[in-house]
Short mmCIF file of N, CA, C and O in Angstrom, two decimals:
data_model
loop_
_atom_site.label_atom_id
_atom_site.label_comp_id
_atom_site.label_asym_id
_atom_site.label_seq_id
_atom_site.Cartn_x
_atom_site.Cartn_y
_atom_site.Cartn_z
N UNK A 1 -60.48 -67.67 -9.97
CA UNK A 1 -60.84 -67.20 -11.30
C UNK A 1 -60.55 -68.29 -12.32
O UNK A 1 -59.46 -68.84 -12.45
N UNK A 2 -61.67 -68.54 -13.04
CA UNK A 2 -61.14 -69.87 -14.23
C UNK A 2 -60.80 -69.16 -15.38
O UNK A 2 -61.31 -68.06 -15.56
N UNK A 3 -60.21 -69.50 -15.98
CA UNK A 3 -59.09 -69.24 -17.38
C UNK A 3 -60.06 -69.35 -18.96
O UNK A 3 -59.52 -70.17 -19.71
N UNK A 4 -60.94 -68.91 -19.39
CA UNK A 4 -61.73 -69.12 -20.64
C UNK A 4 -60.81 -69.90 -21.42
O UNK A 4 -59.60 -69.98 -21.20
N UNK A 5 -61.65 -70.66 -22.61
CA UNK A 5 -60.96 -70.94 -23.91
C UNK A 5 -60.72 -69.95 -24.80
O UNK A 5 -59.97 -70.18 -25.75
N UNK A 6 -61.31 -68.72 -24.62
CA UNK A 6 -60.46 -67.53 -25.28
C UNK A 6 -59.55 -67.28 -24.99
O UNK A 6 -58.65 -67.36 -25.82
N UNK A 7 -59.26 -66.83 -23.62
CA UNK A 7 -57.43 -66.80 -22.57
C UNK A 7 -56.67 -67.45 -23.43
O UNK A 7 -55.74 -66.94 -24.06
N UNK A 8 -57.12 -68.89 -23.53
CA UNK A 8 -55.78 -69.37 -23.51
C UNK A 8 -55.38 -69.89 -25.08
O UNK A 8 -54.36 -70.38 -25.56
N UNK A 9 -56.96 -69.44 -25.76
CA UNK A 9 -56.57 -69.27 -27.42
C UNK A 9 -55.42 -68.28 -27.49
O UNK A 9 -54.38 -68.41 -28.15
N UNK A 10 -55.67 -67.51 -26.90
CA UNK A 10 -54.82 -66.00 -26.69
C UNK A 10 -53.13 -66.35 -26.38
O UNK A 10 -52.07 -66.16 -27.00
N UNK A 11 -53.43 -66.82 -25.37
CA UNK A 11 -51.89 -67.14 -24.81
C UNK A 11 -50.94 -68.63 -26.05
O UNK A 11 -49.76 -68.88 -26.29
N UNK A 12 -52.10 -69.16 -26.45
CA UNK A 12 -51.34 -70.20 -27.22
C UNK A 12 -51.03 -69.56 -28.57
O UNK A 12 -50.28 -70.27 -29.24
N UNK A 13 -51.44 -68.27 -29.23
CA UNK A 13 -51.02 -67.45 -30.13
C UNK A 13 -49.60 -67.35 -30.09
O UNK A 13 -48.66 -67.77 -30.76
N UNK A 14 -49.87 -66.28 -28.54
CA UNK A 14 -48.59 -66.04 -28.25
C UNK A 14 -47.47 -66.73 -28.19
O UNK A 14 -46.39 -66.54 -28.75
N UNK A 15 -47.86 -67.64 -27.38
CA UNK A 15 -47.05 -68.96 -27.62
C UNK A 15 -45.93 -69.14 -29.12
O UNK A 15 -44.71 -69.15 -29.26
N UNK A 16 -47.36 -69.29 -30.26
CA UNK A 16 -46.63 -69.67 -31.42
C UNK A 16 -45.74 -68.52 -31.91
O UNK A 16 -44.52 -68.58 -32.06
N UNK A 17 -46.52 -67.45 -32.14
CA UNK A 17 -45.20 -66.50 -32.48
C UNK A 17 -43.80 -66.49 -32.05
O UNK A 17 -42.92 -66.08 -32.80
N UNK A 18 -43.53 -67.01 -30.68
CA UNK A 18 -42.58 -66.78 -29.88
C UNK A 18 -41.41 -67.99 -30.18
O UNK A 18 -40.22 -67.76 -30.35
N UNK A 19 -42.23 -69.73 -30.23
CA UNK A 19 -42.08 -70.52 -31.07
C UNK A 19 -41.26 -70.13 -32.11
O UNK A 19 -40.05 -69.91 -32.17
N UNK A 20 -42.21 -70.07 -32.96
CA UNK A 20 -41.43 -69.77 -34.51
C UNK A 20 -40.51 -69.15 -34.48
O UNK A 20 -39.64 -69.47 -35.29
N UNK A 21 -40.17 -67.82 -33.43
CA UNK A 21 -38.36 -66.86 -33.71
C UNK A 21 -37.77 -67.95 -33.26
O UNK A 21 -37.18 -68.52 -34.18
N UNK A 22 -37.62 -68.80 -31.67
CA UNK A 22 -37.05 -69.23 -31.13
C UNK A 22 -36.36 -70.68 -32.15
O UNK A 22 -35.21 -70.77 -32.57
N UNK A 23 -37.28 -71.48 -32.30
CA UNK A 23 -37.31 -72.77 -32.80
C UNK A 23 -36.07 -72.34 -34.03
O UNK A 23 -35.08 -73.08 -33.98
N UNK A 24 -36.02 -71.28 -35.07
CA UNK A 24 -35.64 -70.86 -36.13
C UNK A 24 -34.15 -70.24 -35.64
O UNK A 24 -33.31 -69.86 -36.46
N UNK A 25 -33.97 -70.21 -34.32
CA UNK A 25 -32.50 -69.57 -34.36
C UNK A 25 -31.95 -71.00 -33.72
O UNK A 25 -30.74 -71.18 -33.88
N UNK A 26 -32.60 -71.91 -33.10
CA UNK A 26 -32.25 -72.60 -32.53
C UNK A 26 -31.75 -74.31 -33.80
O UNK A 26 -30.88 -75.13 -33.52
N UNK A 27 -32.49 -74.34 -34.87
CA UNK A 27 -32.48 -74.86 -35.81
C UNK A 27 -31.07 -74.21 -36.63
O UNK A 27 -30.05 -74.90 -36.74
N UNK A 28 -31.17 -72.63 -37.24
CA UNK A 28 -29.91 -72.56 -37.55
C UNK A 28 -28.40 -72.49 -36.47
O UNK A 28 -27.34 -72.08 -36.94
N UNK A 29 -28.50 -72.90 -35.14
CA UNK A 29 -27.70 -73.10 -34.44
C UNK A 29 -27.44 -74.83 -34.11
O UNK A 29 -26.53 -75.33 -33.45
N UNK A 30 -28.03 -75.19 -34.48
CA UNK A 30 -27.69 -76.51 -34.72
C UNK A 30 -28.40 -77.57 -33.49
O UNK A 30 -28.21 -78.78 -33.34
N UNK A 31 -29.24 -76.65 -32.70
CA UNK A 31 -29.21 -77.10 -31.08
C UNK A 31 -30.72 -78.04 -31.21
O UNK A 31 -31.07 -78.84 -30.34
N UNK A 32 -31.60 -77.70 -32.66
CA UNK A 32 -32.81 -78.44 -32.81
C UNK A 32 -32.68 -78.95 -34.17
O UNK A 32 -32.12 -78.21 -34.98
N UNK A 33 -33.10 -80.12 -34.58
CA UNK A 33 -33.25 -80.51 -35.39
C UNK A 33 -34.09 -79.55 -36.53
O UNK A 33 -34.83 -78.71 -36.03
N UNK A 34 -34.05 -79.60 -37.59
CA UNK A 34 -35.82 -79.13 -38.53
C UNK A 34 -36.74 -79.79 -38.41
O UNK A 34 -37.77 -79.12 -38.41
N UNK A 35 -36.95 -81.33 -38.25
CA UNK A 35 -38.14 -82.38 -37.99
C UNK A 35 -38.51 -82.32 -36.70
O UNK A 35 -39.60 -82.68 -36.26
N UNK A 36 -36.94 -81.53 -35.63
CA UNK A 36 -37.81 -81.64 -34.49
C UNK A 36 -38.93 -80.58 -34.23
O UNK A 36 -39.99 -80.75 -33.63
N UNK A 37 -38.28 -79.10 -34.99
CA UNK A 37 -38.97 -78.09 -34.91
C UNK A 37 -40.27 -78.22 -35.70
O UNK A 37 -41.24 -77.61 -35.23
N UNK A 38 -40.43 -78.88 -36.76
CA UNK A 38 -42.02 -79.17 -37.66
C UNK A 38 -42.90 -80.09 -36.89
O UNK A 38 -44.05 -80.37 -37.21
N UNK A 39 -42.35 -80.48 -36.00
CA UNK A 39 -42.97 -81.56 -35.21
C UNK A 39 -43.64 -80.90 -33.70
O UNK A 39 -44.64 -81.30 -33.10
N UNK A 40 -42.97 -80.07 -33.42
CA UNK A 40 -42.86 -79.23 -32.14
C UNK A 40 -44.32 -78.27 -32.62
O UNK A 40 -45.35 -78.19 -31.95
N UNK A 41 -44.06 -77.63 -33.91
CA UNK A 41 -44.86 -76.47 -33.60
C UNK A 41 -46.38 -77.37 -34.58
O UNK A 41 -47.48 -76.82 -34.59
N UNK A 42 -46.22 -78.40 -35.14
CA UNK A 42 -47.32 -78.97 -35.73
C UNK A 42 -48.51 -79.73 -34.37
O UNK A 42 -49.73 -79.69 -34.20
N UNK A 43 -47.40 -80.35 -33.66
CA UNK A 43 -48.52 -80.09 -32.04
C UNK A 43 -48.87 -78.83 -31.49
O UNK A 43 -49.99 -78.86 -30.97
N UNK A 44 -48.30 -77.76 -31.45
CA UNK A 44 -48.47 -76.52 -30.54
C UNK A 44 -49.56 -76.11 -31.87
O UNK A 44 -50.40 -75.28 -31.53
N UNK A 45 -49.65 -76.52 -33.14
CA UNK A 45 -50.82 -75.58 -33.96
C UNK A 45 -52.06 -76.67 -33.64
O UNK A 45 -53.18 -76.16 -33.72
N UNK A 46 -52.04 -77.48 -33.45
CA UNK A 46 -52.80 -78.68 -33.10
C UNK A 46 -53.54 -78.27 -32.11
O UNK A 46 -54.77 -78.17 -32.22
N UNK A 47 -52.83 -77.95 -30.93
CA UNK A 47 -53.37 -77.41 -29.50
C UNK A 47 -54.01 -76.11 -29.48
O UNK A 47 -54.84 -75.96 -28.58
N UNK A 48 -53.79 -74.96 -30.40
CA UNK A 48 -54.33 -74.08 -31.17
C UNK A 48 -55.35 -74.09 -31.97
O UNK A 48 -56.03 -73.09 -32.18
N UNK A 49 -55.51 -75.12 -32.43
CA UNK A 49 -56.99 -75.57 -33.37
C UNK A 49 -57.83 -75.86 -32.44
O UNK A 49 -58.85 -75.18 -32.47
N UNK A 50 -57.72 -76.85 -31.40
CA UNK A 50 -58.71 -77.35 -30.29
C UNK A 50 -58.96 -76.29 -29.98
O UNK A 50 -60.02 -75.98 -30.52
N UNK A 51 -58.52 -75.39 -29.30
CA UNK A 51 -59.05 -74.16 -28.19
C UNK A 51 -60.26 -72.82 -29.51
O UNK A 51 -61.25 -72.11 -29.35
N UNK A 52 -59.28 -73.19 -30.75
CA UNK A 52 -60.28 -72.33 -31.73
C UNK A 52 -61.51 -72.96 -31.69
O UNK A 52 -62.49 -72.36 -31.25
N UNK A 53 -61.59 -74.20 -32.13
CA UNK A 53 -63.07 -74.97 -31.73
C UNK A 53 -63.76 -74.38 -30.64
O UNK A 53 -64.83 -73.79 -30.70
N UNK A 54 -63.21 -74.55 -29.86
CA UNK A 54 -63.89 -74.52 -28.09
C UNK A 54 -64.54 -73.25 -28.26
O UNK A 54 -65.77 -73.23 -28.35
N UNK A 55 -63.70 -71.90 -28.32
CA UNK A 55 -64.11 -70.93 -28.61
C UNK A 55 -65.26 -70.41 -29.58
O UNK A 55 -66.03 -69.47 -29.46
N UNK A 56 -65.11 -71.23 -30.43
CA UNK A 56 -66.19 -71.23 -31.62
C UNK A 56 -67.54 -71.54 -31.02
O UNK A 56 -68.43 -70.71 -30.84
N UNK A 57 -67.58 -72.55 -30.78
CA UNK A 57 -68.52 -73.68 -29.41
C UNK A 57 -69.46 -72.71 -28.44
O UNK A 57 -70.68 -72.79 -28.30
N UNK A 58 -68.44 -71.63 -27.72
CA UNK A 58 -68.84 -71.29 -26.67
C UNK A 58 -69.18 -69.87 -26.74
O UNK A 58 -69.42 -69.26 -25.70
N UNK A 59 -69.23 -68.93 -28.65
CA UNK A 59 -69.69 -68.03 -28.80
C UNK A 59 -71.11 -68.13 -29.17
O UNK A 59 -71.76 -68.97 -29.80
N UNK A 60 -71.58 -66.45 -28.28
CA UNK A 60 -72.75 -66.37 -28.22
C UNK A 60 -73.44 -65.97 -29.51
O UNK A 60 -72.95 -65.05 -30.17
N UNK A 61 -74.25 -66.42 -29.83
CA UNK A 61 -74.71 -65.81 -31.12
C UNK A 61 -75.31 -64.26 -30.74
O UNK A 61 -75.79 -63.92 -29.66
N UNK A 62 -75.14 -63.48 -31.91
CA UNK A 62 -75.65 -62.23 -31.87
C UNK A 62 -77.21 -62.20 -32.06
O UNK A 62 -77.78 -61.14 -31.83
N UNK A 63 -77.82 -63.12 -32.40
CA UNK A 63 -79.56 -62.85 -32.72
C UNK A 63 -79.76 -64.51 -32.16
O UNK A 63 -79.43 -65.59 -32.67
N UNK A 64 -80.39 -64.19 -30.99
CA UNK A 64 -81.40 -65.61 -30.29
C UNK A 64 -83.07 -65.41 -31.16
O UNK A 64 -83.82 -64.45 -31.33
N UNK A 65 -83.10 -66.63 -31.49
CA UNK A 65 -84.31 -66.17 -31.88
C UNK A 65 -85.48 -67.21 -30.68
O UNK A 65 -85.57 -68.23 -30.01
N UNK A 66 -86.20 -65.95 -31.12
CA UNK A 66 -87.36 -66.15 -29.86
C UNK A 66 -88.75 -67.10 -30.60
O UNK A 66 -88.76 -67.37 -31.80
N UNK A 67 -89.52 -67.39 -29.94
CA UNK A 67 -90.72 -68.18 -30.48
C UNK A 67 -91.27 -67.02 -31.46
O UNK A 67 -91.55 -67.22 -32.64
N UNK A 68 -91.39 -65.71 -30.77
CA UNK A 68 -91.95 -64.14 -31.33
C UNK A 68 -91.12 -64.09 -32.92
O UNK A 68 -91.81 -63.74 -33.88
N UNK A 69 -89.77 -64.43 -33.14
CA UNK A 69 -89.28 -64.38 -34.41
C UNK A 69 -89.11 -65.63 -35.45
O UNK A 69 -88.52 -65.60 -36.53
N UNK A 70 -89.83 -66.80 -34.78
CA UNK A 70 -89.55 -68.14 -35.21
C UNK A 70 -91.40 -68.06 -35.98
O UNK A 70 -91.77 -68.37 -37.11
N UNK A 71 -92.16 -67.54 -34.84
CA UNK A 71 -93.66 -67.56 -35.06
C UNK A 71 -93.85 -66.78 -36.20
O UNK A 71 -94.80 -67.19 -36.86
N UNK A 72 -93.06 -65.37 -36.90
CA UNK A 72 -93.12 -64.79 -38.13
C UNK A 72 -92.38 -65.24 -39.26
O UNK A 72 -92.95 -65.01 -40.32
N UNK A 73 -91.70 -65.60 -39.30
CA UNK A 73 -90.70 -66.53 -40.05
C UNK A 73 -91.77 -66.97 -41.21
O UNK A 73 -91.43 -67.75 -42.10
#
């Protein structure tokens, strides 16, 4: 089974939400930097933009137009 660029738009959502609690307790615990965490999740939104593209890319349009609707036009 192959994995769509929707899947894994999906899963890299998830991703970030999960990110952001984590990174934020881990920052006020002293265990991540703040530049490391703006840096961390500014790639992970990065990798999130690509797959939005892709997705964008690979939706179907709702109205194909045919020669029949191009020929009345």
């Amino acid at each position: 089974m192959s994995v769509t660029a929707a899947q894994k738009l999906q899963c890299i959502e998830r991703e970030l939400s999960y990110r952001r609690r984590v990174y934020a307790r881990l920052v006020a615990r002293g265990k991540m930097s703040e530049l490391e965490r703006i840096e961390e999740m500014r790639l992970m939104e990065a990798i999130r933009d690509d797959y939005r593209e892709l997705v964008e890319a690979e939706a179907v349009p709702l109205f194909i137009e045919t020669k029949r609707t191009v020929k009345q036009a």
